[in-house]
Coordinates of C-alpha atoms and ligand atoms in Angstrom, one line a residue:
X1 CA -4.7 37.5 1.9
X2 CA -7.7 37.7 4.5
X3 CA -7.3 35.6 7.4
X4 CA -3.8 34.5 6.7
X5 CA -0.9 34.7 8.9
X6 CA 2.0 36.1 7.6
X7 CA 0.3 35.9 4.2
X8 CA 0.7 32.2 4.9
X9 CA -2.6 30.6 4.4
X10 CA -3.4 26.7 6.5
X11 CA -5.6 24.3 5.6
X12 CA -6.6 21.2 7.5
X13 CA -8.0 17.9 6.7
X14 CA -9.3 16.3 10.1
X15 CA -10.6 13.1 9.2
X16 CA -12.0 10.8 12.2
X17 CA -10.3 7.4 11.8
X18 CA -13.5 5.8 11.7
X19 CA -12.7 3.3 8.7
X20 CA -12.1 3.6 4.6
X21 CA -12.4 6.4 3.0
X22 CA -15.2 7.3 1.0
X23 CA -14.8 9.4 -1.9
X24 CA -16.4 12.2 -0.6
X25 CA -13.7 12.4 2.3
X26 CA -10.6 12.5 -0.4
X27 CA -12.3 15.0 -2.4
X28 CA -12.7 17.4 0.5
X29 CA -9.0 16.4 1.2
X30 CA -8.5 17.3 -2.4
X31 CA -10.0 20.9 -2.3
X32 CA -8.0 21.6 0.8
X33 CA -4.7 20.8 -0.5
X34 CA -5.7 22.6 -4.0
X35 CA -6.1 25.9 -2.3
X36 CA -3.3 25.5 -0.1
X37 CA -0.9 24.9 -3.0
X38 CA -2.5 27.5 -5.2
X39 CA -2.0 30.0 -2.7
X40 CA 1.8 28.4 -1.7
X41 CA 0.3 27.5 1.7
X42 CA 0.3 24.5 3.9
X43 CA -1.8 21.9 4.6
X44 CA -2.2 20.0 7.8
X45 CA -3.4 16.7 8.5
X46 CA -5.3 15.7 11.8
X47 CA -6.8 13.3 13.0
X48 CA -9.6 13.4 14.9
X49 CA -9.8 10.3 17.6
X50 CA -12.3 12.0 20.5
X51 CA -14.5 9.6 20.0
X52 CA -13.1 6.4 21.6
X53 CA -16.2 4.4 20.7
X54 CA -15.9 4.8 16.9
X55 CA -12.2 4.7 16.9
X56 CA -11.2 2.0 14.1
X57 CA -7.4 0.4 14.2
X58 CA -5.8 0.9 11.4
X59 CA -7.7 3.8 9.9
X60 CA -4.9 6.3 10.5
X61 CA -2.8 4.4 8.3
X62 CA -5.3 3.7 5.5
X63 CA -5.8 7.9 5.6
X64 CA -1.8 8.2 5.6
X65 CA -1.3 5.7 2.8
X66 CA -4.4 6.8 0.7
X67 CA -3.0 10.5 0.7
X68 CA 0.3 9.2 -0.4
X69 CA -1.3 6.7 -3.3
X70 CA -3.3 10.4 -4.2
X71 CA 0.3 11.9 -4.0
X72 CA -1.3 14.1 -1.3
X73 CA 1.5 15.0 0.9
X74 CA 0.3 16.9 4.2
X75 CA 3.1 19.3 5.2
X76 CA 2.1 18.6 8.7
X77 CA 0.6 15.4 10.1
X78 CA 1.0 12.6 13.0
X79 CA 3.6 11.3 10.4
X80 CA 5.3 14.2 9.4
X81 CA 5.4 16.2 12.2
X82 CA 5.5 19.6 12.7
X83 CA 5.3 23.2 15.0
X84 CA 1.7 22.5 15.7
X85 CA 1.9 19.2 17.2
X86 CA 0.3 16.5 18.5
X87 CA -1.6 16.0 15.2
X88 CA -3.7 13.4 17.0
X89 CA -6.7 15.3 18.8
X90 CA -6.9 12.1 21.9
X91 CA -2.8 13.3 22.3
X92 CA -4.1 16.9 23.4
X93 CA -6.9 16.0 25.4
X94 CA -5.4 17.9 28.4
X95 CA -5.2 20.7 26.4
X96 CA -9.0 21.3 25.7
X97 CA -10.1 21.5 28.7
X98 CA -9.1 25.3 30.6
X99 CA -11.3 26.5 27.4
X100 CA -14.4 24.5 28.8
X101 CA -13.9 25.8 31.4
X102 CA -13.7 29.2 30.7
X103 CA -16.8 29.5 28.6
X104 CA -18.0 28.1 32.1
X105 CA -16.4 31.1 33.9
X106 CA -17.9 33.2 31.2
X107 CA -21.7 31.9 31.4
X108 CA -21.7 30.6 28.1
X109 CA -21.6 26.8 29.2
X110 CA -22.8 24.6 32.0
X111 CA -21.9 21.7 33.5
X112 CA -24.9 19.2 32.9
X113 CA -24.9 16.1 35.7
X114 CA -27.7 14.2 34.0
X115 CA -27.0 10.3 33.5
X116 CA -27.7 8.2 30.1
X117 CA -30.7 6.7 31.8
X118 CA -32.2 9.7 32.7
X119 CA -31.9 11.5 28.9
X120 CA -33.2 8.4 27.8
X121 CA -35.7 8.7 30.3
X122 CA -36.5 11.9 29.2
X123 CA -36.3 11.2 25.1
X124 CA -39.0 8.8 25.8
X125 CA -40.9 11.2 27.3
X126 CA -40.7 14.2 25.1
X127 CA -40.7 13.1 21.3
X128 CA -37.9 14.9 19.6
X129 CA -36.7 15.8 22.7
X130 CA -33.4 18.0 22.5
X131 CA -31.4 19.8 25.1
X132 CA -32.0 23.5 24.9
X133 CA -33.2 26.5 26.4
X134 CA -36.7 24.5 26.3
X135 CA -35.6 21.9 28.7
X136 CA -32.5 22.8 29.9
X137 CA -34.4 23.8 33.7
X138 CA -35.9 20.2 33.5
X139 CA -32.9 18.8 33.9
X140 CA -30.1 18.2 35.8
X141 CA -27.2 21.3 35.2
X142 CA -25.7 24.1 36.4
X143 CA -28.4 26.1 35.6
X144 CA -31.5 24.7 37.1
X145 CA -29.8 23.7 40.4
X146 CA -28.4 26.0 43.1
X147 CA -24.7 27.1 43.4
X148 CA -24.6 24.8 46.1
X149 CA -25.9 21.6 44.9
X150 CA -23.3 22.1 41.9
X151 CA -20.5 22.6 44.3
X152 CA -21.6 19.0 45.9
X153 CA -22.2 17.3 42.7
X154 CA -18.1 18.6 41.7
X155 CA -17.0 18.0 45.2
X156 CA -18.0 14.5 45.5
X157 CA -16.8 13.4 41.6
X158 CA -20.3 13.2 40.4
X159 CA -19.6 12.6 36.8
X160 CA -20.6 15.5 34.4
X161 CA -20.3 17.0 30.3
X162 CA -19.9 20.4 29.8
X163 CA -22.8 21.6 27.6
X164 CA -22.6 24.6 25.5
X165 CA -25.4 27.3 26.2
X166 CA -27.4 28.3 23.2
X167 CA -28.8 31.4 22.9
X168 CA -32.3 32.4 22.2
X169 CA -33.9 33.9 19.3
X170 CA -31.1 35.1 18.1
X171 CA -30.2 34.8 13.9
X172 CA -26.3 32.9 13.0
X173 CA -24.9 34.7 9.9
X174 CA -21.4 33.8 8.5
X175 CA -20.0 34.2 4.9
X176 CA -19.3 30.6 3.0
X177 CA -17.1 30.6 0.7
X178 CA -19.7 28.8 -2.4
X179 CA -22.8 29.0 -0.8
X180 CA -22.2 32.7 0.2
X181 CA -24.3 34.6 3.1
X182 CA -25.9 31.1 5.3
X183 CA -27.9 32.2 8.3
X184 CA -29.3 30.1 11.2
X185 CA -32.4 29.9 13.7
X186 CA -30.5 29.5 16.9
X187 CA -33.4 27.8 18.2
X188 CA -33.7 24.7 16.3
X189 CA -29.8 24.1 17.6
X190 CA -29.3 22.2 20.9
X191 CA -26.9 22.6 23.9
X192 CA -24.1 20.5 22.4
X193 CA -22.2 18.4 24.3
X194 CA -18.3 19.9 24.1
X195 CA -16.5 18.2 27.3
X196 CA -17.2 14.4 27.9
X197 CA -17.7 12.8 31.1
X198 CA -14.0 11.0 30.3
X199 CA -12.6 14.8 29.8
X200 CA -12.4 14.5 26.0
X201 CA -13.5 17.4 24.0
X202 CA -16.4 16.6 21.7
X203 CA -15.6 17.2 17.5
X204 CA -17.2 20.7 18.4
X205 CA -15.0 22.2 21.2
X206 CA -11.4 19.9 19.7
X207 CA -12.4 21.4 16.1
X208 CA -12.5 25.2 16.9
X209 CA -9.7 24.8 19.2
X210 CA -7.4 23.1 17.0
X211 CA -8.4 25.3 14.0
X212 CA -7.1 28.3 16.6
X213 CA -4.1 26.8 18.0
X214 CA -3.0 25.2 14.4
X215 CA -3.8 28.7 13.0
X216 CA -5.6 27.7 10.4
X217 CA -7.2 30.4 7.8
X218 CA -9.5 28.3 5.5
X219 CA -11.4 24.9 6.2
X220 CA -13.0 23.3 3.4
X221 CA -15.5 20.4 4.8
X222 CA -18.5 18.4 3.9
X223 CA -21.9 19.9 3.8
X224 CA -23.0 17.4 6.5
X225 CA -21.5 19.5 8.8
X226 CA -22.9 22.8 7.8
X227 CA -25.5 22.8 10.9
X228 CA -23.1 22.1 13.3
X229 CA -21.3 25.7 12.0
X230 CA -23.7 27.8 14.5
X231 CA -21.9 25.9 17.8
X232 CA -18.5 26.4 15.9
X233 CA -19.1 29.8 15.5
X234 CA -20.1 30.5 18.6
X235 CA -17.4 28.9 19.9
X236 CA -15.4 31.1 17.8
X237 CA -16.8 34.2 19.3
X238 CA -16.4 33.2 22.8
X239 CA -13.1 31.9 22.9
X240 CA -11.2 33.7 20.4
X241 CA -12.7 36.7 18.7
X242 CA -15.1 36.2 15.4
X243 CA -12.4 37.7 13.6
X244 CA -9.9 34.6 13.7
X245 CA -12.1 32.3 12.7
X246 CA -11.1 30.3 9.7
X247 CA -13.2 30.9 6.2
X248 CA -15.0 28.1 5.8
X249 CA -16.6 26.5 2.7
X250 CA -19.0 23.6 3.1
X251 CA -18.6 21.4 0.7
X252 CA -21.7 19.8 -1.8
X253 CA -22.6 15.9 -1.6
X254 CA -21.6 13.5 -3.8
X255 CA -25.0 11.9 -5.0
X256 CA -25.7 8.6 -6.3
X257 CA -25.3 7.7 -9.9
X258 CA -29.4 8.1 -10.1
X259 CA -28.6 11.8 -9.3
X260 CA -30.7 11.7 -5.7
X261 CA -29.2 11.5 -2.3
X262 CA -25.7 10.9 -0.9
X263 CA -23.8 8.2 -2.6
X264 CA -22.9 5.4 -0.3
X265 CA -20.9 2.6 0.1
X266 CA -23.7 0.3 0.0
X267 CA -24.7 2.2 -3.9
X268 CA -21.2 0.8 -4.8
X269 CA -21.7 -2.8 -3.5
X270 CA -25.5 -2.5 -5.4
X271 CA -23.8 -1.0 -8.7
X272 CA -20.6 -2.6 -8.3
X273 CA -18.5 0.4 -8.6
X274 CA -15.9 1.0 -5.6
X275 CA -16.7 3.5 -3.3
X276 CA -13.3 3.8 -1.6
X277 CA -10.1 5.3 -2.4
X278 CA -8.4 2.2 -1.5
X279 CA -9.5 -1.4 -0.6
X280 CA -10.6 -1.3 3.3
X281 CA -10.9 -4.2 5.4
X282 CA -12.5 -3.6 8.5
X283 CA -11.0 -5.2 11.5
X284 CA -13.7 -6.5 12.9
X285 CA -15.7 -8.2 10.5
X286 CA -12.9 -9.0 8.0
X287 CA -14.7 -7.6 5.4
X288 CA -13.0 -6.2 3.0
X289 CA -14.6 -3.2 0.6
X290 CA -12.9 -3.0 -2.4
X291 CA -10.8 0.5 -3.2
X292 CA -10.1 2.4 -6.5
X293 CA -6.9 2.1 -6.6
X294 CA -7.1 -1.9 -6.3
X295 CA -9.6 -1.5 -9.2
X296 CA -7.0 -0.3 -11.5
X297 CA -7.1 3.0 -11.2
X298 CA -4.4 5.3 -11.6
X299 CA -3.5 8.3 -8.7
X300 CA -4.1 10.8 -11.4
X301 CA -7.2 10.1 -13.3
X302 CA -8.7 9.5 -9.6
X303 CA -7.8 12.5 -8.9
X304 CA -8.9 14.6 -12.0
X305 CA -12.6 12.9 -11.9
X306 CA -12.9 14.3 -8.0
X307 CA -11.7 17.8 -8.8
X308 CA -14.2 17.8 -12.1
X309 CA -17.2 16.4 -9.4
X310 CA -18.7 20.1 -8.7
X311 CA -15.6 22.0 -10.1
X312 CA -14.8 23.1 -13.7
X313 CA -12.2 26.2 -14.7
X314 CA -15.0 27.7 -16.8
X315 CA -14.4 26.0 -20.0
X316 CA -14.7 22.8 -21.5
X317 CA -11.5 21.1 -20.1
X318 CA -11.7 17.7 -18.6
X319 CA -8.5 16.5 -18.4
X320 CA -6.3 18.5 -15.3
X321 CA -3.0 16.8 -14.5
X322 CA -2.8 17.9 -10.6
X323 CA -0.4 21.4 -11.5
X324 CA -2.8 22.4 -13.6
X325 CA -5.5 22.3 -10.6
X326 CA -3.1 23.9 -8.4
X327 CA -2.8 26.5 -10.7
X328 CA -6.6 26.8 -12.0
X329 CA -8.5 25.8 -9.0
X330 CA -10.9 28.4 -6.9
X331 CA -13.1 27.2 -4.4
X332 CA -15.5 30.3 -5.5
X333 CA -16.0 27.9 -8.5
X334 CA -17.4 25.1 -6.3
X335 CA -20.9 24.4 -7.1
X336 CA -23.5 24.9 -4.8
X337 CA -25.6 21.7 -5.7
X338 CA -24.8 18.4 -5.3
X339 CA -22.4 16.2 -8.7
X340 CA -23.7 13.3 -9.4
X341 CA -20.8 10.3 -9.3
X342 CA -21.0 8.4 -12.9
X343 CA -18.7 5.7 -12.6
X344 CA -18.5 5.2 -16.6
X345 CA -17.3 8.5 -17.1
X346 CA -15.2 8.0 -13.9
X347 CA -13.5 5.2 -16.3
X348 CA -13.2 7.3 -19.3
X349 CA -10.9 9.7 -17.1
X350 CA -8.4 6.4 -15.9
X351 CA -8.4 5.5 -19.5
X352 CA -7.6 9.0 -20.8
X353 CA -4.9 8.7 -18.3
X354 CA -3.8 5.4 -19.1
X355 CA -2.8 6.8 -22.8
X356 CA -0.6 9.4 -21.3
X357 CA 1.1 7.5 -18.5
X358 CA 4.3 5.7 -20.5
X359 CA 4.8 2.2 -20.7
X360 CA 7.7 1.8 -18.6
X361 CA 5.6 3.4 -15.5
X362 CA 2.4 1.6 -16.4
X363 CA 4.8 -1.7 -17.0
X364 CA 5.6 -1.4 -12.7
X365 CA 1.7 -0.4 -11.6
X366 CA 1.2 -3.6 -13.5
X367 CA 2.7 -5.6 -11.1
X368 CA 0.5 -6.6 -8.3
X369 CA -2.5 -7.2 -11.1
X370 CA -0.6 -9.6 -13.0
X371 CA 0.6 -11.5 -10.2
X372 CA -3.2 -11.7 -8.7
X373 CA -3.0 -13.0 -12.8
X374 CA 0.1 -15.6 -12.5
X375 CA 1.3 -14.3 -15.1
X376 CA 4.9 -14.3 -15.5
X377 CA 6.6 -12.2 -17.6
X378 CA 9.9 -13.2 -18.1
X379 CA 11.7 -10.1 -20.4
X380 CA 10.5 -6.7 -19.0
X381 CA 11.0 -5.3 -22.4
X382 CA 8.0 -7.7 -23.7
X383 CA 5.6 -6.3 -21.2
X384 CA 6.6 -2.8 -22.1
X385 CA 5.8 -3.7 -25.8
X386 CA 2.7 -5.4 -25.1
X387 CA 1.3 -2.7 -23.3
X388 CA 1.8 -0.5 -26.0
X389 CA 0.0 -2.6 -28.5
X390 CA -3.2 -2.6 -25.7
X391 CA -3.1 0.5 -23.4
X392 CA -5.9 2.6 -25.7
X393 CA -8.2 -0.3 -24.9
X394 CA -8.2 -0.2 -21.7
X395 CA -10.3 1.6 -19.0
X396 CA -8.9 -0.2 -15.7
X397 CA -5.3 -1.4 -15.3
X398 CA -7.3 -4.9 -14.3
X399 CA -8.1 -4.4 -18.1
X400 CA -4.7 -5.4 -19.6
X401 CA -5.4 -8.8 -18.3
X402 CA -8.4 -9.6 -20.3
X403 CA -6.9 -7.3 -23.0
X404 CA -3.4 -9.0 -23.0
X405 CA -2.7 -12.9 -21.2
X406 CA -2.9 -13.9 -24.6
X407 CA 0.5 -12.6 -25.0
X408 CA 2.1 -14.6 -21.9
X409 CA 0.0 -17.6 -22.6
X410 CA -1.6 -19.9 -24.6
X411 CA -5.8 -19.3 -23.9
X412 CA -7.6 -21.7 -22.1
X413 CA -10.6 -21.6 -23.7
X414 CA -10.9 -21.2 -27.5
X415 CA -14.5 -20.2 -28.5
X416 CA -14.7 -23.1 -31.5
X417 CA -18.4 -22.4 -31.4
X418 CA -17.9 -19.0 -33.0
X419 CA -15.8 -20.3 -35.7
X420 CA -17.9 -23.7 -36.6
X421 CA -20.3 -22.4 -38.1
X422 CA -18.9 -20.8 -41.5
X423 CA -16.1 -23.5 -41.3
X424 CA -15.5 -25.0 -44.7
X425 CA -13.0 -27.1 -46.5
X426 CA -11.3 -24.0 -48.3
X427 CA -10.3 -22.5 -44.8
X428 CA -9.3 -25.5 -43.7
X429 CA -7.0 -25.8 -46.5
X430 CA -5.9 -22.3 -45.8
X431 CA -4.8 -22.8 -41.8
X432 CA -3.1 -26.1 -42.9
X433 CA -0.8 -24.1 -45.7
X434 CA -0.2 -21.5 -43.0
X435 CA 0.6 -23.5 -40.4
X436 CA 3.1 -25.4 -43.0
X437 CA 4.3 -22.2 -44.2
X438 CA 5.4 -21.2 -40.7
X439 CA 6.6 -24.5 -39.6
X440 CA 8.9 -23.8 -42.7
X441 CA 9.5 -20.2 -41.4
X442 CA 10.6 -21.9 -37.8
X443 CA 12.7 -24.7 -39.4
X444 CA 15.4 -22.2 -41.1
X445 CA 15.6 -20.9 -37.8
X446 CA 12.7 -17.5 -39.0
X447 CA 11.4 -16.4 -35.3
X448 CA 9.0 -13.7 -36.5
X449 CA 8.5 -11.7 -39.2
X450 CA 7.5 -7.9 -39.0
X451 CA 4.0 -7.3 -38.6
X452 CA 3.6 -5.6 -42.7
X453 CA 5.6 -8.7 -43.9
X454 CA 3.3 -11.1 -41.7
X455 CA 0.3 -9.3 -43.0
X456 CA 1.3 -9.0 -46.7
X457 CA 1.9 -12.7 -46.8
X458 CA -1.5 -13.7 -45.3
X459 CA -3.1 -11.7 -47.5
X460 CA -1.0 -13.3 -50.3
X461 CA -2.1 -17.0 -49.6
X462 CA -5.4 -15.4 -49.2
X463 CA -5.4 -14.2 -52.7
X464 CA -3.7 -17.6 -54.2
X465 CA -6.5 -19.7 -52.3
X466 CA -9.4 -17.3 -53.4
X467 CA -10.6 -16.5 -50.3
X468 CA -11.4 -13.1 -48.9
X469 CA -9.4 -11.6 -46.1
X470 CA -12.1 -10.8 -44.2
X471 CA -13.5 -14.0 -43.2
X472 CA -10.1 -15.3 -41.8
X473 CA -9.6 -12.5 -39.8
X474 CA -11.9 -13.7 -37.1
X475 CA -11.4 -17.7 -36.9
X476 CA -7.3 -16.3 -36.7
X477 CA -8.0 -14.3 -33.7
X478 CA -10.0 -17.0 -32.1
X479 CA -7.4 -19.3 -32.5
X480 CA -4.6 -17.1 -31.0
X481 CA -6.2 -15.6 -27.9
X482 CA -9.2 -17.5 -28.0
X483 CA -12.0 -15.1 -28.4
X484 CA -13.0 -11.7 -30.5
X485 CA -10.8 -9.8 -28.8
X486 CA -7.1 -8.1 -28.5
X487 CA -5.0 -5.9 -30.6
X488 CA -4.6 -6.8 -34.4
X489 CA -3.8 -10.2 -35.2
X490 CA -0.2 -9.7 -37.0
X491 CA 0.9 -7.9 -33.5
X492 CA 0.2 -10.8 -32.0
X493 CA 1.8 -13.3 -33.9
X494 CA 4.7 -10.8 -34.4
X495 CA 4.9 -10.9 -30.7
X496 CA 4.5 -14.3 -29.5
X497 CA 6.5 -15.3 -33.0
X498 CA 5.9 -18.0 -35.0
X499 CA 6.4 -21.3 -32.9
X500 CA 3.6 -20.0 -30.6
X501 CA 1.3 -18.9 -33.2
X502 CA 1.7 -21.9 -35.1
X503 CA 1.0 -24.5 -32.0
X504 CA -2.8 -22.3 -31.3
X505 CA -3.3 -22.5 -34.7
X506 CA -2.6 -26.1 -34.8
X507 CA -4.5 -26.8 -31.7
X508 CA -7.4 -25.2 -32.6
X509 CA -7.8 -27.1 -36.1
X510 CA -7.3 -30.6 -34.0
X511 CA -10.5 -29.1 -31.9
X512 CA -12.3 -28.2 -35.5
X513 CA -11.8 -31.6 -36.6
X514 CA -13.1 -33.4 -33.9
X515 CA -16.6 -31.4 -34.3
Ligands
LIG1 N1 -13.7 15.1 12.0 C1 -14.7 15.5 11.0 C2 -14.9 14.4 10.0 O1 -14.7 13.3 10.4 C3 -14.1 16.8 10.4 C4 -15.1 17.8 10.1 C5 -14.4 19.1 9.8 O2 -13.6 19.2 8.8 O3 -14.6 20.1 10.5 O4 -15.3 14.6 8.9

């Protein structure tokens, strides 16, 4: 393959841990590893921490443990290791910096000696001011002042960055891999910034160098970054030959649910859909934004809805488990345009994946959401039941709660005011021979009944009282869980047996009375 080495192709995800991470940033993760596993290659995780003022504690772990939740194992990282290493740009600072210098050597950057109060100086001055070939003799560099005064400056520690120098009127062409031939007014590009006065690289010089070094042959990234590719490519040219440079694909925005602009945390908080993979709290202000996973979703539905935002294999498929991606997905099939994020249909995936994940497995992800619940469940094999009687109903895992305390406990609330008014002395009779008939049931020692038996027998007394089926369905399921909700009634009371069903019953005909 192009731009391998040794047919071995590298990708790299190179977050900056700056804080949670947005959906966006796992689905560009996503399309990385997708490629790299299709084509049995690696992929690398770095992280890029050059910028000390927006470095967030704790990040790098919420980006480990978010790729392991996505089952999104890097085959080389800070954690795992590996030839390539430090995996943590601020560990290689030392390492950047012969390269500044020789595009320095090589006339293609300058050192610039200008403080922050004089570019802001200057920024008030000029609107839209920006560091280039227009201004760059205005200012304080190596290129408007004499060989001499630069020696001085160096001599006597002046602090300085090292600024790349654009050129002039020249066209950028490269080759992306979905949006195909992109080209470039150099022009409208400033000198970026690629040393800092600290000595650490900017993202521009730590990216292309660690993309050469780590010998990476592909990077898949947001669009956002698309207009900083003309300083990556010449970078590219300058230090290490056009022809090593990684293919690149930029990848499209996820937009809002209203189909226009970038979808951000704050349209989550707004909509009340998470944003997040996982829940983030940020260190400073405690606040915590709430994650996908903590929603109730499952690894593999949060996955398939990212691959299906701007990808599809050309047919109608929905449903990918992740080896099928790895063996369908190609980043040429990457739309151009931007995928609207619908958070319903987003739901429709984790329930799709709910009905094929087995009971046992769903029975342990349960854990932490029925303990935010209380809910004790004291025989594992009665969970495992239960959530086969409600899995198809729900969207979240947070779901089997409101789909299934019922089955642990006795309601809180039971919605009498539902029931009251088509109450009448004939279904009054009814509950009272029911609730007799079971106390009988429990008295010779009956537990349950199975659920045909249970039904065939209501339906019975039904028949001997003259009353239609159908209007004791719903004042029955009122009384066991409370409201119009839950799996059939008989699976209920086959499930929490006769003694149970008998005392809601019985409750909920002392609260009729007293109405
Ligand atoms: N560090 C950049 C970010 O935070 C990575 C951009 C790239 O992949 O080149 O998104």
């Amino acid at each position: 393959m192009e731009n391998s080495i040794d047919g071995k192709v590298r990708l790299r995800f190179a977050p900056s841990p700056t804080g949670g991470l947005h959906l966006g940033g796992v689905r560009t993760v996503l399309f990385n590893y997708l490629f790299a596993k299709h084509h049995g290659g690696e992929l690398i995780l770095r992280i890029e921490d050059t910028d000390q003022t927006r470095f967030v504690p704790g990040a790098e772990k919420y980006i480990l443990d978010t790729l392991h939740w996505c089952g999104i194992i890097p085959n080389e990282s800070p954690l795992h290791g590996g030839a390539y290493g430090p995996y943590r740009q601020s560990e290689r600072k030392a390492l950047y910096t012969p390269y500044a210098q020789s595009l320095i050597e090589q006339g293609f950057a300058y050192y610039a000696f200008d403080t922050p109060e004089e570019l802001e100086e200057k920024r008030k001055k000029v609107p839209n001011f920006q560091y280039s070939h227009k201004f760059r003799q205005e200012m304080r560099n190596s290129i408007s002042l004499s060989e001499n005064e630069v020696s001085n400056l160096l001599k006597n520690g002046t602090p300085y960055v090292i600024r790349i120098k654009m050129p002039q009127d020249e066209e950028i062409v490269f080759n992306d891999m979905i949006r195909g031939e992109v080209r470039f007014d150099v022009n409208t590009v400033d000198d970026k910034v690629l040393l800092k006065a600290d000595g650490m690289p900017t993202y521009h010089l730590a990216v292309v160098v660690d993309d050469y070094l780590m010998k990476i042959t592909h990077a898949f990234r947001g669009e956002e970054w698309l207009p900083s590719a003309p300083v990556h490519i010449l970078l590219w040219k300058y230090l290490f030959g056009i022809e090593a440079m990684p293919l690149w694909a930029h990848l499209p925005l996820i937009l809002k649910p209203e189909g226009t602009g970038k979808l951000s945390k704050r349209d989550g908080e707004r909509l009340g859909f998470p944003v997040f993979a996982m829940d983030w709290t940020d260190p400073h202000s405690k606040e915590t934004t709430v994650g996908f996973k903590e929603k109730g979703f499952l690894p593999e539905a949060f996955i398939n809805f990212l691959a299906i935002l701007g990808w599809n294999d050309g047919s109608q498929q929905e449903i990918f488990s992740v080896e099928e991606l790895i063996s369908k997905f190609d980043i040429e099939r990457v739309h151009k345009s931007g995928a609207r994020f619908d958070y319903e249909k987003a739901k429709w995936f984790n329930q799709e994946w709910i009905k094929r994940t087995d009971n046992t497995s769903l029975a342990s992800l349960l854990q932490p959401f029925l303990e935010a619940a209380n809910i004790e469940v004291h025989e594992p094999s009665y969970l495992v039941k239960v959530i086969g009687l409600v899995k198809e109903r729900c969207h979240l895992l947070s779901d089997f709660i409101t789909q299934s305390h019922f089955f642990f406990r006795a309601p809180t609330h039971i919605d009498i005011a539902t029931i009251l008014p088509k109450w009448d002395e004939k279904k009054q009779h009814f509950f009272d021979t029911l609730v007799e008939q079971s106390s009988q049931h429990i008295n010779k020692g009956l537990s349950t009944l199975p659920v045909k038996t249970l039904e065939d027998n209501f339906k019975a007394l039904a028949t001997a009282q003259n009353i239609k089926t159908a209007d004791l369905l719903l004042p029955l399921r009122i009384m066991l869980v409370g409201g119009k909700f839950g799996p059939g009634v008989f699976d209920i009371i086959e499930s929490i047996e006769f003694s149970d069903a008998t005392a809601r019953i019985k409750y909920a005909l002392q609260l009729i009375s007293t109405k």
